[in-house]
Short mmCIF file of C-alpha atoms in Angstrom, two decimals:
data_model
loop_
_atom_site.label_atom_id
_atom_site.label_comp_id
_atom_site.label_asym_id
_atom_site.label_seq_id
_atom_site.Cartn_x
_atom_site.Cartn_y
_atom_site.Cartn_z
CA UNK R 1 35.39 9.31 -54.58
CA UNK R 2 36.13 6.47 -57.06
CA UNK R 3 39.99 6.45 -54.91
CA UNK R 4 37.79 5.57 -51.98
CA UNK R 5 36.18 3.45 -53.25
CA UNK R 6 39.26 1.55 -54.31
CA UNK R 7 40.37 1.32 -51.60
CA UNK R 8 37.40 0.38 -49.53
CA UNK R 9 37.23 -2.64 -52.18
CA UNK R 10 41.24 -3.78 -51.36
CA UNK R 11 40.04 -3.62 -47.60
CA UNK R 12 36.87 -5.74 -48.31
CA UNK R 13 39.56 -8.08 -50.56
CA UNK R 14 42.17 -8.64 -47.51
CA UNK R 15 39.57 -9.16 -44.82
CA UNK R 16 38.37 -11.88 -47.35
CA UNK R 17 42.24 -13.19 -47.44
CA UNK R 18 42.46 -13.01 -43.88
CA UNK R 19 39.35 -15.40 -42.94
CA UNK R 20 40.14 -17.83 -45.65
CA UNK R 21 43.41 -18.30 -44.68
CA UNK R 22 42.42 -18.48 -40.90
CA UNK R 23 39.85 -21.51 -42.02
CA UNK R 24 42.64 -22.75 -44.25
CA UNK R 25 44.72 -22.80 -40.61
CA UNK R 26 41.68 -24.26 -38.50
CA UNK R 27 40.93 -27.30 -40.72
CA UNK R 28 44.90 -28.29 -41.41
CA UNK R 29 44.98 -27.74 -37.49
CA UNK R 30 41.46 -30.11 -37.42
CA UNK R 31 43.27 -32.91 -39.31
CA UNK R 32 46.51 -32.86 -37.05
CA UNK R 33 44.26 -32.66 -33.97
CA UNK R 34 42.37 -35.58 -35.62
CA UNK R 35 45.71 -37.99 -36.44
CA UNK R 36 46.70 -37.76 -32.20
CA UNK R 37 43.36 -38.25 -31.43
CA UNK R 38 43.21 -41.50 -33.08
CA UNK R 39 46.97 -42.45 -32.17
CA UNK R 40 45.92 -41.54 -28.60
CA UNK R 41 42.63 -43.59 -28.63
CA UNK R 42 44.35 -46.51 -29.38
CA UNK R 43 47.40 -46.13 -27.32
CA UNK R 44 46.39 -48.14 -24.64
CA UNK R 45 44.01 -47.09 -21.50
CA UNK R 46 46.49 -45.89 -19.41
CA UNK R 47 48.60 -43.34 -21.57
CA UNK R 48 44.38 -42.38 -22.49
CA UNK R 49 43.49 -41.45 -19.19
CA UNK R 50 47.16 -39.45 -18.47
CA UNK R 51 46.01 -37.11 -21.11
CA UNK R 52 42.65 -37.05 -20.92
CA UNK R 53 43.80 -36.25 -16.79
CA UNK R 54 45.86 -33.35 -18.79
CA UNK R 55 42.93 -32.17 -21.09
CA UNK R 56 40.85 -31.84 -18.05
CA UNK R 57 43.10 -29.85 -15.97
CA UNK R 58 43.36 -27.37 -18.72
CA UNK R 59 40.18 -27.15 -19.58
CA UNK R 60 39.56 -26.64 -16.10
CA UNK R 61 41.89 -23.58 -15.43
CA UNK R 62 40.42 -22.24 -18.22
CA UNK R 63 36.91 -22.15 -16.81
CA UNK R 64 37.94 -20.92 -13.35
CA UNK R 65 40.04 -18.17 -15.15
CA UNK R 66 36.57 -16.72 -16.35
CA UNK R 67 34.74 -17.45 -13.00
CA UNK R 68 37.87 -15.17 -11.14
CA UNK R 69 36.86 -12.55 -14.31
CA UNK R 70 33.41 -12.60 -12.49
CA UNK R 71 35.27 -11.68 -9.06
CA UNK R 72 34.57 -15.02 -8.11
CA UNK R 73 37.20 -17.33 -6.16
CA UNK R 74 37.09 -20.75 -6.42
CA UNK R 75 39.36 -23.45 -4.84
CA UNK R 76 41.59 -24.08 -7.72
CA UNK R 77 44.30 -26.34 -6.27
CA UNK R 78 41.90 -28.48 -4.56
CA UNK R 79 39.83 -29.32 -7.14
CA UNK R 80 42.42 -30.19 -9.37
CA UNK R 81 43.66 -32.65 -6.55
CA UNK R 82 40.27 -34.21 -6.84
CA UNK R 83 40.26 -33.96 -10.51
CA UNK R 84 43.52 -36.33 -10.65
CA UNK R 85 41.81 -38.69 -7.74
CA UNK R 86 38.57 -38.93 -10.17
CA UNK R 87 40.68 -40.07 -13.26
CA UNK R 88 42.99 -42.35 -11.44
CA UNK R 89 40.02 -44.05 -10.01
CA UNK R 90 38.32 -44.01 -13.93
CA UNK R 91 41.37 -45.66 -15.12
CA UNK R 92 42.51 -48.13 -12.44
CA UNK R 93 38.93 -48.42 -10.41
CA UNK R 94 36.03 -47.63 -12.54
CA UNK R 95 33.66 -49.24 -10.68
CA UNK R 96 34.40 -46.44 -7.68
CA UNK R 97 34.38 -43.04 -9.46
CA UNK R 98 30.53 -42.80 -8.72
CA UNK R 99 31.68 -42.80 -4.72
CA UNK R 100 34.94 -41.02 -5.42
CA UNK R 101 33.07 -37.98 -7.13
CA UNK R 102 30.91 -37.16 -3.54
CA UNK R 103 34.13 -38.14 -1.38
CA UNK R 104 36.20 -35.63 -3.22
CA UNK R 105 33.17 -33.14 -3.31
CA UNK R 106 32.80 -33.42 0.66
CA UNK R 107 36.60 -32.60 1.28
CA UNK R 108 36.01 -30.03 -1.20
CA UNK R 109 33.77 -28.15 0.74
CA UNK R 110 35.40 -29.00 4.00
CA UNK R 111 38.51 -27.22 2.47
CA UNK R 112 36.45 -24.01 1.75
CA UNK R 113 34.91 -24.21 5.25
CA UNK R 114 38.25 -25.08 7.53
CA UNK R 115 41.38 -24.56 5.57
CA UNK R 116 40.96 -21.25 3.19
CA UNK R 117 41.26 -18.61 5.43
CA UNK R 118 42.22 -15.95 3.05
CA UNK R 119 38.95 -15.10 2.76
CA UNK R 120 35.30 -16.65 4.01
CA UNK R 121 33.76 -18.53 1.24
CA UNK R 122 30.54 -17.19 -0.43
CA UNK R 123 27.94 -18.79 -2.35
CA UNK R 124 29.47 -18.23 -5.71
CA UNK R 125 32.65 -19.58 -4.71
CA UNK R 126 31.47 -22.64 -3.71
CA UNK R 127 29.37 -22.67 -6.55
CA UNK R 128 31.62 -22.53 -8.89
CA UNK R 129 34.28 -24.68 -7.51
CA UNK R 130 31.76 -27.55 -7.53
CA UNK R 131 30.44 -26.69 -11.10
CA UNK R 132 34.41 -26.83 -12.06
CA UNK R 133 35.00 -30.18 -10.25
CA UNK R 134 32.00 -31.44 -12.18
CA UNK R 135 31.82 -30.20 -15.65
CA UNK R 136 35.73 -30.57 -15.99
CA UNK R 137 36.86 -33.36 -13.89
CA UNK R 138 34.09 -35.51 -13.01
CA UNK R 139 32.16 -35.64 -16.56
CA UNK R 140 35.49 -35.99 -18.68
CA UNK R 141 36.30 -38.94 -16.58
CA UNK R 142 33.47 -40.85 -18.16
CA UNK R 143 36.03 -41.17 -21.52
CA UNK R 144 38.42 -43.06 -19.49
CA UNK R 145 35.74 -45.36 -18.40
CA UNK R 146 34.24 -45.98 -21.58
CA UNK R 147 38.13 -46.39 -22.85
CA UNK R 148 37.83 -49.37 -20.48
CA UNK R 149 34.67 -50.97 -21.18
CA UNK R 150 34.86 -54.48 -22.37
CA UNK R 151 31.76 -55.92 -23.40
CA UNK R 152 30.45 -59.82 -23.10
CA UNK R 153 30.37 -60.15 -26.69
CA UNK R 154 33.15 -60.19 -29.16
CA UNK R 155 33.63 -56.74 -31.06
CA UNK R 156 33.79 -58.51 -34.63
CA UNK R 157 35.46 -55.12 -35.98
CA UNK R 158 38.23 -55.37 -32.70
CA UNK R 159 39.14 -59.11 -34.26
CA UNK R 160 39.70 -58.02 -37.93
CA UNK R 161 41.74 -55.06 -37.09
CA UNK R 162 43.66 -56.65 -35.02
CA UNK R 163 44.38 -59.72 -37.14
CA UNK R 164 45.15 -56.80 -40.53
CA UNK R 165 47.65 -54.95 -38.40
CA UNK R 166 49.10 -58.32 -36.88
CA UNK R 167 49.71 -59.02 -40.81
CA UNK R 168 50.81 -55.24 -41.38
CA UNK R 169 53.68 -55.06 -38.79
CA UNK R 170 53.98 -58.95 -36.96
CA UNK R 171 55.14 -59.28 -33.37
CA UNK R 172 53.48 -56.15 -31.81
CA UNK R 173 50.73 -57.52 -29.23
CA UNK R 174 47.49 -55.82 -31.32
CA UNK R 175 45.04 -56.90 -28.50
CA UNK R 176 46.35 -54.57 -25.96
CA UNK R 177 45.53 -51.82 -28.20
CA UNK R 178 42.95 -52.28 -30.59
CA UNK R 179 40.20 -53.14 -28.04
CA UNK R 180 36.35 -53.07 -27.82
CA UNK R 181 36.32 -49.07 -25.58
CA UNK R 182 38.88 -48.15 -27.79
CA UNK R 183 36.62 -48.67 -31.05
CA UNK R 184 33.75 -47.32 -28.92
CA UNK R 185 35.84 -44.31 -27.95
CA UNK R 186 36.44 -43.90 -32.14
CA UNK R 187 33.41 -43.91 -33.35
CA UNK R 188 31.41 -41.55 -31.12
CA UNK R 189 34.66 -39.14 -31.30
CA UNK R 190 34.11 -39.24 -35.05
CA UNK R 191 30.66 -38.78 -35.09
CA UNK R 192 30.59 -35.75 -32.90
CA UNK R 193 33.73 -34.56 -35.26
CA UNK R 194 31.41 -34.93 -38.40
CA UNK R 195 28.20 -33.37 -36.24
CA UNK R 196 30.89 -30.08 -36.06
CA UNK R 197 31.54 -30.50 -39.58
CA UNK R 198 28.18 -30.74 -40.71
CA UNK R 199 27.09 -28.05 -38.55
CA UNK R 200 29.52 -25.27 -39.18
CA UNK R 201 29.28 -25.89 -42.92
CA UNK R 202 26.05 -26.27 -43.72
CA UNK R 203 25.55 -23.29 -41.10
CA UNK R 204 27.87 -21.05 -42.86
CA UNK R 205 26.74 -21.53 -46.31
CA UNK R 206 22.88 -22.45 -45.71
CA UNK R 207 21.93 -21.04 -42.24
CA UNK R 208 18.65 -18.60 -41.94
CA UNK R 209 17.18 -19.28 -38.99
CA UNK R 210 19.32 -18.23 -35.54
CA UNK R 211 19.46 -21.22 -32.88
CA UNK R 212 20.21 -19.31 -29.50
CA UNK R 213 20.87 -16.08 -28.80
CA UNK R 214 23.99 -17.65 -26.43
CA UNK R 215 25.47 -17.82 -29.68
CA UNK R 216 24.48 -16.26 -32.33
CA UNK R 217 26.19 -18.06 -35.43
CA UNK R 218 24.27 -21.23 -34.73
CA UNK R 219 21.67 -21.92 -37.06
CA UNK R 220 19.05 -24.62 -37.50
CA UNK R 221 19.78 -25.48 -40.43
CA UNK R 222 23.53 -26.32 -39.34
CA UNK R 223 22.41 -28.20 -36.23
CA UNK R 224 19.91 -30.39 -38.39
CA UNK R 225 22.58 -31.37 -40.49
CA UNK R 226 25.17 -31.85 -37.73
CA UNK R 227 22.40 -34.30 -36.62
CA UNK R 228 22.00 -36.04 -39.53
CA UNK R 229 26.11 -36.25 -39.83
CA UNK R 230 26.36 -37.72 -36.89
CA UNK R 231 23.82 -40.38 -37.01
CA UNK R 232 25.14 -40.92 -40.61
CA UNK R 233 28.42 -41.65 -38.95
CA UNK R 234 26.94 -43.71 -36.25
CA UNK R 235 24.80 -46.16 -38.74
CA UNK R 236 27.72 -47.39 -40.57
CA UNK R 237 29.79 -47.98 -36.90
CA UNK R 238 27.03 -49.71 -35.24
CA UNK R 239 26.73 -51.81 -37.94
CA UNK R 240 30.17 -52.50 -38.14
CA UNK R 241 30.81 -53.25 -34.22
CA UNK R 242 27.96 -55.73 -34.16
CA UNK R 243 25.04 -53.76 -32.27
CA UNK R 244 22.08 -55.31 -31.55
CA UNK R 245 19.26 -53.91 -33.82
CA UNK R 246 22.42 -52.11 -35.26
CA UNK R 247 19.74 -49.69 -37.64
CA UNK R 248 17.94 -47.95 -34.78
CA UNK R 249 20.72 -48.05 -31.86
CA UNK R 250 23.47 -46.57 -34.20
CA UNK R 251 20.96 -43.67 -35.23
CA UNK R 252 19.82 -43.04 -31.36
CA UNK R 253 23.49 -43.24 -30.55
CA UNK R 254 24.41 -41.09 -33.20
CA UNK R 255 21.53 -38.21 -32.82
CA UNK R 256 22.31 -38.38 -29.20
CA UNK R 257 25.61 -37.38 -29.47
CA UNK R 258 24.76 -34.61 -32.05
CA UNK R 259 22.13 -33.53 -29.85
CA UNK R 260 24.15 -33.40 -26.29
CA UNK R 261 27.44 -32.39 -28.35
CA UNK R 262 25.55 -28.81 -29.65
CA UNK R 263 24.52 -28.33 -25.76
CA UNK R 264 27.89 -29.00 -24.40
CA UNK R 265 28.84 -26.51 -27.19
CA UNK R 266 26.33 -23.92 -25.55
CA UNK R 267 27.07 -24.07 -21.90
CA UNK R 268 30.77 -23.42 -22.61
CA UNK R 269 28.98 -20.25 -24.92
CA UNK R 270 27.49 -19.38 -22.39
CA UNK R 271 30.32 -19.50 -19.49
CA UNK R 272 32.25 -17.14 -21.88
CA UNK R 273 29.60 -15.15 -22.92
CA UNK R 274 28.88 -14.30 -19.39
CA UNK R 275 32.56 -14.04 -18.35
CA UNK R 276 33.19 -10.98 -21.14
CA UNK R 277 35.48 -13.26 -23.76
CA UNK R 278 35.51 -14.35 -27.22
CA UNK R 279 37.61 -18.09 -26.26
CA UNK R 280 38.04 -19.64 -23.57
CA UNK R 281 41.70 -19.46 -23.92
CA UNK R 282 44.71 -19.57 -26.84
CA UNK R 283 46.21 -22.54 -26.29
CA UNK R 284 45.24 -23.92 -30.13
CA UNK R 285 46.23 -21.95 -33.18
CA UNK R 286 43.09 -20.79 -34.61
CA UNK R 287 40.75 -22.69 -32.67
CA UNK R 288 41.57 -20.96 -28.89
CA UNK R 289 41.33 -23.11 -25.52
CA UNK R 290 40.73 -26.26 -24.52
CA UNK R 291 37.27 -25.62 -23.69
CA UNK R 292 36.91 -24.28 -27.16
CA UNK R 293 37.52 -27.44 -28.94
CA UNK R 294 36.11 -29.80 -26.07
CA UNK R 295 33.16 -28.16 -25.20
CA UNK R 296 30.89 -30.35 -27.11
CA UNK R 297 32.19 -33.80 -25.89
CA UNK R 298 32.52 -32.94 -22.25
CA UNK R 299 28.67 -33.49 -21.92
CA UNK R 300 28.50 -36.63 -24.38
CA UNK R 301 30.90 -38.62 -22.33
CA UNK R 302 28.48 -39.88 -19.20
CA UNK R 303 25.66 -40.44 -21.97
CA UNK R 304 27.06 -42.57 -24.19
CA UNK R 305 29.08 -44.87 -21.08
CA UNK R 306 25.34 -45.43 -19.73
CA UNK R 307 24.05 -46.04 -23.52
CA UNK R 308 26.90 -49.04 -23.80
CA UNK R 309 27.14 -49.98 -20.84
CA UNK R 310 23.08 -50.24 -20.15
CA UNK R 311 20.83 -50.09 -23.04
CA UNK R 312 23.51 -52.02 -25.06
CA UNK R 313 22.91 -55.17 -22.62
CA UNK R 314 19.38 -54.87 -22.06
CA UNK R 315 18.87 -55.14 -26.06
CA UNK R 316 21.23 -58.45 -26.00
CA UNK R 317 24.70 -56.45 -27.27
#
């Protein structure tokens, strides 16, 4: 008995091993992903939208991989042809995508209608070909936009960065890089980074009370404090890019994005909850897919474009 019990103790011991070293290999992976991320952001809008155009088409084979798990069969190639018209047009025409989105949704469904002959379309194909034009093409466009966004007034944050780094490494054109969507782009990026942060932590090590039965980790207690993490975040970068009535917009902003960030977070629960899998695919060392990572921004992005490039205005920013 006691030699069982031995050994049931070394098995409790290495199963202890084996998740801390598996968080040990998802934050070290968190900071890397973190470094491009902010060497990407300010990299200029066009290399932006090229991989954001690449995130998306991942992300998107991902989710119709688990819609053809469901015995579904949506038009793949087609949609990712619209996918690349949508993000050209968010980069190089921003003011179109709105009429490029229903375009590319019409030849969609004239594709599935005329051209697929394989086999007649049902309503779950169509279904979720437009669901994967639209949660993976369409709404991940909106970061390209905001990328681009250049508002009226003077980012006073934009100015002193660029006038440090002109003094850190002279003769490199700051301006082109360090510009007002690319701070915006920053700071909601890093507040939905801390909102994850706060939430998984405070989850793990304080959570009693379940969220949603989509996923059953979640806790209350870890979305309250990814909520307060976020707005945290968004206080101090509100502040710093000059908002207008910088104390209540930056904490809006900021619970907004925590808020939206743990639904985007659900729905992509839920597609692989319902599809049978544990990620929505194993592209990342220890954090799976694309989807997996991205989930909670894919939802944030047409949110926060409306919050600058509306409510920001109207309040005199």
């Amino acid at each position: 008995v006691g030699g069982g019990g031995g050994e049931e103790e070394a098995g409790e011991e290495e199963k202890a091993k084996g998740k801390l070293k598996k968080l040990q290999t998802r934050i070290l992976l968190g900071f890397i992903l973190g470094a491009a991320a902010i060497a990407l952001i300010f990299s200029g809008t066009v290399p932006f939208a090229i991989v954001m155009l690449a995130i998306s088409i991942l992300g998107q084979e991902e989710y119709f991989r688990m819609t053809q798990a469901k015995g579904h069969l949506p038009a793949r190639r087609v949609t990712r042809l619209a996918t690349v018209l949508l993000h050209m047009s968010a980069c190089f025409a921003p003011h179109l995508t709105d009429a490029v989105f229903p375009v590319c949704a019409t030849l969609v469904m004239c594709y599935l209608l005329v051209i697929r002959t394989r086999k007649v379309a049902t309503i779950a194909d169509v279904c979720t070909t437009f669901m994967g034009l639209f949660y993976a093409g369409y709404l991940p466009s909106f970061w390209t936009r905001l990328h681009g966004v250049e508002p009226e007034t003077v980012n006073v944050l934009c100015v002193a960065l660029q006038k440090f780094m002109a003094g850190v490494l002279p003769g490199v054109q700051w301006s082109m890089f360090i510009k007002s969507g690319a701070m915006l782009v920053f700071w909601t990026w890093l507040a939905e980074a801390f909102a994850d942060i706060g939430a998984f932590f405070f989850g793990r090590y304080f959570g009693r009370n379940k969220l949603s039965p989509i996923s059953p980790k979640k806790t209350v207690e870890g979305a309250v404090a990814g909520f307060t993490f976020s707005g945290s975040i968004m206080l101090v970068g509100a502040y710093l890019m000059g908002w207008p009535s910088w104390f209540a917009t930056g904490i809006l902003y900021g619970i907004t994005i925590g808020v939206v960030g743990l639904m985007g977070d659900l729905t992509a629960s839920l597609f692989k909850r319902d599809a049978g899998v544990k990620d929505s695919g194993n592209i990342i060392p220890g954090h799976g897919g694309i989807l997996d990572r991205a989930d909670s921004y894919v939802l944030i992005a047409p949110l926060v474009y409306y919050f600058v490039t509306l409510v920001l205005p109207a309040l005199g920013g």
